[in-house]
GROMACS .gro file of C-alpha atoms in nm:
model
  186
    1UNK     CA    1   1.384  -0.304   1.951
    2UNK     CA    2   1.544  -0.652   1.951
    3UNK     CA    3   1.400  -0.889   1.682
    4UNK     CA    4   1.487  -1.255   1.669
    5UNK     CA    5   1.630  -1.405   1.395
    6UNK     CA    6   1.314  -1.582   1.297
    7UNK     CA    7   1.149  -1.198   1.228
    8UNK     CA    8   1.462  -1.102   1.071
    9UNK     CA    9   1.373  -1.375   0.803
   10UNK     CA   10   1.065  -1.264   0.764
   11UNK     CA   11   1.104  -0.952   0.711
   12UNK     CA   12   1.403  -1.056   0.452
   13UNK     CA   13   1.171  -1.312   0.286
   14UNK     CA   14   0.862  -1.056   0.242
   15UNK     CA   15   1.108  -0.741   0.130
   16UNK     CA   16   1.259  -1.061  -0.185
   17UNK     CA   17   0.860  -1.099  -0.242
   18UNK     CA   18   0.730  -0.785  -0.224
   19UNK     CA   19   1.007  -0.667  -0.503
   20UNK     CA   20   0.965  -0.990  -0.688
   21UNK     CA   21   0.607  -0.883  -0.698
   22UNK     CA   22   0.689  -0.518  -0.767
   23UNK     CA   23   0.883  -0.617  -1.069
   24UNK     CA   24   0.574  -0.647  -1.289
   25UNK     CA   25   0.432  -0.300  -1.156
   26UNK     CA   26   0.792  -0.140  -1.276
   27UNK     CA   27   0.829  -0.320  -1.614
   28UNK     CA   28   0.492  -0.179  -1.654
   29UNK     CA   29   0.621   0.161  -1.543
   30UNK     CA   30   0.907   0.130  -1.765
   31UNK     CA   31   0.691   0.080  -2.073
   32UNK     CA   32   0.446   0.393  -1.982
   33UNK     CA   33   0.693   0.625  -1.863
   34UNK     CA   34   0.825   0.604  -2.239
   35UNK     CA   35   0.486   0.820  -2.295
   36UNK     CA   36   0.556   1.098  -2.075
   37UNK     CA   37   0.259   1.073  -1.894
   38UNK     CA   38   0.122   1.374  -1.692
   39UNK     CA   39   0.261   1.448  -1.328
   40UNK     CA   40  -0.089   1.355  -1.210
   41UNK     CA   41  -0.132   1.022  -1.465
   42UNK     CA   42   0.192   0.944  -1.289
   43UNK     CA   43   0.106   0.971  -0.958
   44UNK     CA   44  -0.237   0.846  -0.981
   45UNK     CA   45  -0.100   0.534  -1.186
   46UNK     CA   46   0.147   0.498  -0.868
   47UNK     CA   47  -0.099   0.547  -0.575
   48UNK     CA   48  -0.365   0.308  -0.725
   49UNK     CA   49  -0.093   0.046  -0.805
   50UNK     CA   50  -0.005   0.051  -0.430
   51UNK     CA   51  -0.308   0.063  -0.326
   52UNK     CA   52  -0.396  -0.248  -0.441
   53UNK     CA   53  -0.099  -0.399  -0.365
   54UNK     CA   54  -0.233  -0.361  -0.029
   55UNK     CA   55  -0.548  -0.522  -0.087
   56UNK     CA   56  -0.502  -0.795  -0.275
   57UNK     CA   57  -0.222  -0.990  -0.087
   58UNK     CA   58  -0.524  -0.873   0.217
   59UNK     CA   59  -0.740  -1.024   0.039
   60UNK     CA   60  -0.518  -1.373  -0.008
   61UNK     CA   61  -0.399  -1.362   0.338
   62UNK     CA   62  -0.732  -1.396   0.465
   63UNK     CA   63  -0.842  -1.700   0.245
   64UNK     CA   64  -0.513  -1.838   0.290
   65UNK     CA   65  -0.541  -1.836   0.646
   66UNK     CA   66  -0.850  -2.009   0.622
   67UNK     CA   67  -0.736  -2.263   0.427
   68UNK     CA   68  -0.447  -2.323   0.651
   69UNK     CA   69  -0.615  -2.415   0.892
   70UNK     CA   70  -0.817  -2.683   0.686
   71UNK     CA   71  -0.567  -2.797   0.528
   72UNK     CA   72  -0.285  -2.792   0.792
   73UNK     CA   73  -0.019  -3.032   0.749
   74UNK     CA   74   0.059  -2.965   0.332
   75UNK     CA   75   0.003  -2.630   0.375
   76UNK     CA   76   0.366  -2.512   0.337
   77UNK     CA   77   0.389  -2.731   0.028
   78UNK     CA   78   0.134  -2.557  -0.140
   79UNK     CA   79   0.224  -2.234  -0.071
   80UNK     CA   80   0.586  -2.273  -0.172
   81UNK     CA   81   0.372  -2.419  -0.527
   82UNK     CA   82   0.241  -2.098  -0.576
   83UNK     CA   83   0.522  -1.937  -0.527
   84UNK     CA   84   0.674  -2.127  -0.789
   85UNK     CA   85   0.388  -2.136  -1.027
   86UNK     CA   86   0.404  -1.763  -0.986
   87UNK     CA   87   0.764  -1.729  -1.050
   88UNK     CA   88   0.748  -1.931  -1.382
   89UNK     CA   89   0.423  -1.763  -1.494
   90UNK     CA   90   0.616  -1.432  -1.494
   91UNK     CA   91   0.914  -1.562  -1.703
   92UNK     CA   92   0.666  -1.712  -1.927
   93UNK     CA   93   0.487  -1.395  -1.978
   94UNK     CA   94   0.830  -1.302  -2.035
   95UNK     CA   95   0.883  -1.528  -2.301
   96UNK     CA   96   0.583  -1.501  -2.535
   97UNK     CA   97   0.570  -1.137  -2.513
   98UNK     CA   98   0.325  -1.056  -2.770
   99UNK     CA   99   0.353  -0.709  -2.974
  100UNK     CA  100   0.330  -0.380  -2.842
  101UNK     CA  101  -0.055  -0.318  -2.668
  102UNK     CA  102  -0.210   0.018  -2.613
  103UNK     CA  103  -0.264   0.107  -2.255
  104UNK     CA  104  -0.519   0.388  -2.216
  105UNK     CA  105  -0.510   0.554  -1.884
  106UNK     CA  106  -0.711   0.828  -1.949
  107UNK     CA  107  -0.970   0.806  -1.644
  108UNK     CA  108  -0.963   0.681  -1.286
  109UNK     CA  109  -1.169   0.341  -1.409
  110UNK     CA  110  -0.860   0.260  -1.646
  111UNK     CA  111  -0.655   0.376  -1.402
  112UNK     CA  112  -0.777   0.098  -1.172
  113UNK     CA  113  -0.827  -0.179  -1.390
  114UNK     CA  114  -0.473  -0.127  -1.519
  115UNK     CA  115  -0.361  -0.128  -1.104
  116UNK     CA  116  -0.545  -0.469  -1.046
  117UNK     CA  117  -0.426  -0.646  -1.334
  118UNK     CA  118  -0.091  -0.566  -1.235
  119UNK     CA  119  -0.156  -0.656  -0.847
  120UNK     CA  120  -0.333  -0.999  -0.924
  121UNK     CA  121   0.002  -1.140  -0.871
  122UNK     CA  122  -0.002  -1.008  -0.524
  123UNK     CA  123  -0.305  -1.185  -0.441
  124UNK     CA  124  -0.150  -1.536  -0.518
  125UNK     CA  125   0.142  -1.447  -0.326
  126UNK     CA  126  -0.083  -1.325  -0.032
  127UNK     CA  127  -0.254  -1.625  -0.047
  128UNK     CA  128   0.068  -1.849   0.032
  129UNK     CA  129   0.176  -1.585   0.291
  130UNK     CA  130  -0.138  -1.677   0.476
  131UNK     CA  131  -0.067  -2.078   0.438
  132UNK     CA  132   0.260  -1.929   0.629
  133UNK     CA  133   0.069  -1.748   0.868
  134UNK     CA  134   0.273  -1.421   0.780
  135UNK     CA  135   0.228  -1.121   0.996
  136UNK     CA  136  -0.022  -0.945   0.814
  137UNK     CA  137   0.038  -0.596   0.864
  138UNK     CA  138   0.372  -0.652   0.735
  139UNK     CA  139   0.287  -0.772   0.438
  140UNK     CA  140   0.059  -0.568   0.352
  141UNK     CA  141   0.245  -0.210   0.448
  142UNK     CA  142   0.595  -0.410   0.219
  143UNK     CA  143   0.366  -0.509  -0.071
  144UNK     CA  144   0.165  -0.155  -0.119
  145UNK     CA  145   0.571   0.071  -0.046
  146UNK     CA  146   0.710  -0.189  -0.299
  147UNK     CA  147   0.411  -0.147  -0.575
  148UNK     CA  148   0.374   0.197  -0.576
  149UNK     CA  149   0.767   0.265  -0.531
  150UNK     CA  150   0.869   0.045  -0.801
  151UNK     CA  151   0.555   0.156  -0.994
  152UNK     CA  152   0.655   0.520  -0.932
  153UNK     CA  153   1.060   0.442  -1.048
  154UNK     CA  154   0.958   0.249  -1.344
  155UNK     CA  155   0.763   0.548  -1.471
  156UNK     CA  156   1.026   0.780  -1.406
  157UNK     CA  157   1.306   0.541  -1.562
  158UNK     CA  158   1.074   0.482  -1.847
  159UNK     CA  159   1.124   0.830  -1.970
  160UNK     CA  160   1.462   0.795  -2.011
  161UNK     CA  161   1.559   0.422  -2.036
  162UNK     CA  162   1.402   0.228  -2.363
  163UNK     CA  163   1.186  -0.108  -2.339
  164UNK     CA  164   1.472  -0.388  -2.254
  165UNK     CA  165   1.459  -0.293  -1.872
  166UNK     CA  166   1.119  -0.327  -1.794
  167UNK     CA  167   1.121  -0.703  -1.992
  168UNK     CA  168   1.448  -0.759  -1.762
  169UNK     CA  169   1.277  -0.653  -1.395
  170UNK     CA  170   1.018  -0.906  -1.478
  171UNK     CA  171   1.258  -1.172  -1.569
  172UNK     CA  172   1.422  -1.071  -1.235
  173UNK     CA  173   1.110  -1.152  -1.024
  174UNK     CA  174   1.005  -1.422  -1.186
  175UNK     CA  175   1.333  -1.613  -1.041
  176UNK     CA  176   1.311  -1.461  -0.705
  177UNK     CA  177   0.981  -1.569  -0.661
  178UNK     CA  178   1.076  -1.974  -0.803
  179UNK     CA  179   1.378  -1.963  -0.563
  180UNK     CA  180   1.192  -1.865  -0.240
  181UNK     CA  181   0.880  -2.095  -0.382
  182UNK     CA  182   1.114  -2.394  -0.426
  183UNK     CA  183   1.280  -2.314  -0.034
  184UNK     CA  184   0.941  -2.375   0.082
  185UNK     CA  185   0.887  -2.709  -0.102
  186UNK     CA  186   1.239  -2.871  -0.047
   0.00000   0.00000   0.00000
């Protein structure tokens, strides 16, 4: 299977985003694993996490698409904006990190309302992807592998690494996401 360079790109570009993206899902993995969650907390944290690291960035695709269309000319502009704007509002959450909150992932509804505030991110990002018109299936698939695998790593690295990585992989994104945003614009 010969791919041109153009897909090679793409596929580069959407494996920086998707672990830009995944960054947050792993700092938050870092942080819980410190708990020694269950085996099935764990992987129930991880699955839902990628999950909706699937459906979100669907779900911005689509009206991205959409607005591409209407929008047509400035739509790269824009989406490398959001890119941006989502790169800098991870290193300011960063920043002002606030003291220590208590997660509670004792049933499946916390369990899911923990996975979409970490994948709202991914709907942003989705949303520029479709101002791109970015194969679709290949977004999703590398956004839901990189959420629940960095989800998954962060949990496991969490029980035996303190606090300062997960603060670190955020910090991390947040710059991968402002470089490839500011590509876009320039």
């Amino acid at each position: 299977m010969d791919l041109s360079m153009a897909q090679w790109g793409q596929i580069l570009t959407l494996t920086m985003i998707a672990v830009a993206l995944g960054m947050d899902a792993f700092s938050l993995g870092v942080g819980l694993g410190m708990r020694r969650l269950s085996f099935w907390q764990m992987t129930s944290l991880s699955l839902s996490i990628g999950l909706f690291h699937v459906i979100m960035p669907l779900l911005g695709m689509m009206m991205g698409q959409f607005l591409g269309t209407v929008m047509k000319g400035i739509a790269v502009v824009v989406g490398g904006g959001m890119l941006c704007f989502l790169g800098l509002n991870m290193l300011m959450n960063v920043i002002r990190r606030e003291k220590e909150t208590r997660i509670y992932i004792q049933s499946l509804i916390n369990i899911f309302l923990l996975s979409l505030s970490v994948s709202v991110d991914s709907l942003s990002a989705g949303l520029s992807l479709g101002l791109f018109h970015s194969d679709l299936l290949l977004t999703c698939l590398m956004f839901g592998s990189a959420g629940f695998a960095m989800s998954g790593g962060g949990l496991m690295l969490g029980r035996f690494i303190g606090n300062w990585v997960g603060g670190y992989g955020e910090l991390f994104g947040g710059i991968i996401l402002i470089i490839l945003g500011s590509k876009f614009i320039f």
